[in-house]
XYZ file of C-alpha atoms in Angstrom:
120
model
C -91.543 -93.370 71.462
C -91.091 -95.314 68.237
C -87.376 -95.167 67.047
C -86.384 -93.310 65.436
C -82.433 -94.272 64.031
C -82.090 -94.543 60.121
C -81.927 -98.513 59.280
C -79.375 -99.882 58.698
C -79.171 -101.871 55.515
C -76.161 -105.372 55.305
C -76.519 -107.433 52.193
C -74.700 -110.090 49.862
C -74.599 -110.559 47.121
C -71.281 -112.692 44.170
C -69.684 -111.011 41.818
C -67.749 -113.072 38.978
C -64.407 -114.457 40.249
C -62.961 -113.751 36.946
C -63.934 -110.104 37.005
C -63.313 -108.791 40.376
C -60.778 -106.619 38.331
C -63.535 -104.869 36.436
C -66.066 -104.995 38.603
C -63.016 -102.621 41.279
C -63.221 -100.571 37.846
C -65.943 -100.002 37.698
C -66.833 -98.854 41.127
C -63.816 -96.649 41.748
C -66.001 -94.211 38.936
C -69.533 -94.213 39.690
C -71.242 -92.175 37.428
C -72.529 -88.656 38.758
C -75.379 -88.987 37.614
C -75.695 -92.796 39.794
C -73.879 -90.725 42.574
C -76.886 -87.924 42.429
C -79.758 -90.837 42.582
C -78.831 -93.370 45.308
C -78.042 -89.368 47.588
C -80.952 -87.671 46.515
C -82.730 -91.416 46.600
C -82.103 -92.180 50.493
C -78.806 -93.619 50.541
C -76.628 -93.290 52.655
C -72.619 -93.935 53.831
C -73.148 -96.489 51.360
C -69.990 -99.057 51.500
C -69.267 -101.914 49.160
C -66.402 -104.881 51.053
C -65.386 -107.323 47.856
C -64.077 -110.530 49.127
C -60.559 -111.868 46.830
C -63.569 -114.931 46.250
C -66.556 -112.190 44.926
C -68.734 -112.493 47.703
C -70.165 -108.920 47.448
C -71.024 -107.835 50.498
C -73.269 -103.691 51.444
C -73.435 -101.439 53.626
C -75.876 -98.755 53.479
C -78.095 -95.645 56.204
C -81.775 -95.229 54.881
C -84.869 -93.422 56.755
C -86.626 -96.571 54.607
C -85.653 -98.792 52.750
C -88.488 -99.839 50.775
C -88.852 -96.320 49.754
C -85.374 -95.830 48.421
C -85.192 -99.091 46.667
C -88.529 -98.157 44.944
C -87.074 -94.005 44.021
C -84.249 -95.831 41.974
C -86.139 -98.029 40.844
C -87.915 -94.879 38.842
C -85.073 -92.464 38.007
C -83.522 -94.044 34.221
C -79.283 -93.855 35.495
C -80.125 -96.890 37.365
C -82.016 -99.005 34.220
C -78.121 -98.047 32.764
C -76.262 -98.675 35.767
C -77.948 -102.157 36.218
C -78.058 -103.398 33.076
C -73.778 -102.325 32.605
C -73.464 -104.680 36.170
C -75.236 -107.827 35.185
C -73.045 -109.751 33.964
C -70.591 -109.074 35.980
C -72.561 -111.190 38.782
C -73.226 -114.877 39.079
C -76.670 -114.851 38.727
C -76.619 -112.759 36.502
C -78.946 -111.114 36.073
C -80.412 -106.943 37.945
C -78.484 -106.777 40.784
C -80.445 -105.133 43.004
C -83.033 -108.307 43.324
C -80.218 -110.356 43.648
C -79.298 -108.831 47.591
C -79.640 -111.079 50.551
C -80.473 -109.338 53.725
C -78.948 -109.884 56.310
C -80.157 -109.707 59.882
C -78.722 -107.699 62.724
C -78.103 -109.903 65.615
C -75.416 -106.712 67.386
C -74.360 -102.990 67.458
C -72.164 -101.968 69.879
C -73.151 -98.258 70.288
C -76.920 -99.469 71.013
C -75.931 -101.829 73.691
C -73.540 -99.839 75.377
C -77.481 -97.294 75.192
C -78.736 -99.491 76.552
C -76.917 -101.099 79.327
C -76.195 -97.245 80.653
C -72.524 -96.786 79.395
C -70.535 -94.958 77.463
C -70.253 -95.323 73.603
C -66.802 -93.110 73.295
């Protein structure tokens, strides 16, 4: 039987250290149209974590990451958001294209389940 759990995606990027406060402010009030587009494209439990040196770590769940990315790329609001966010990042350009996706190497609940142990 195929694994039907949603894909968990974790990625990193690098925010310019001199732009951290502005980056935090932009994400404190994300445009409602952008929030709806992310939801409608299948991005769930999407979170961003920011370290004081600008390391950004993102996490999301989705049924199909490539499809979720493609759905966002087709929206006008995403193009506007990426343009607004571009100068926050060390590499510039489209921030979505600069994500470094990490491999998941450990998941507590999955290993508990495999071992036949309770997860709660």
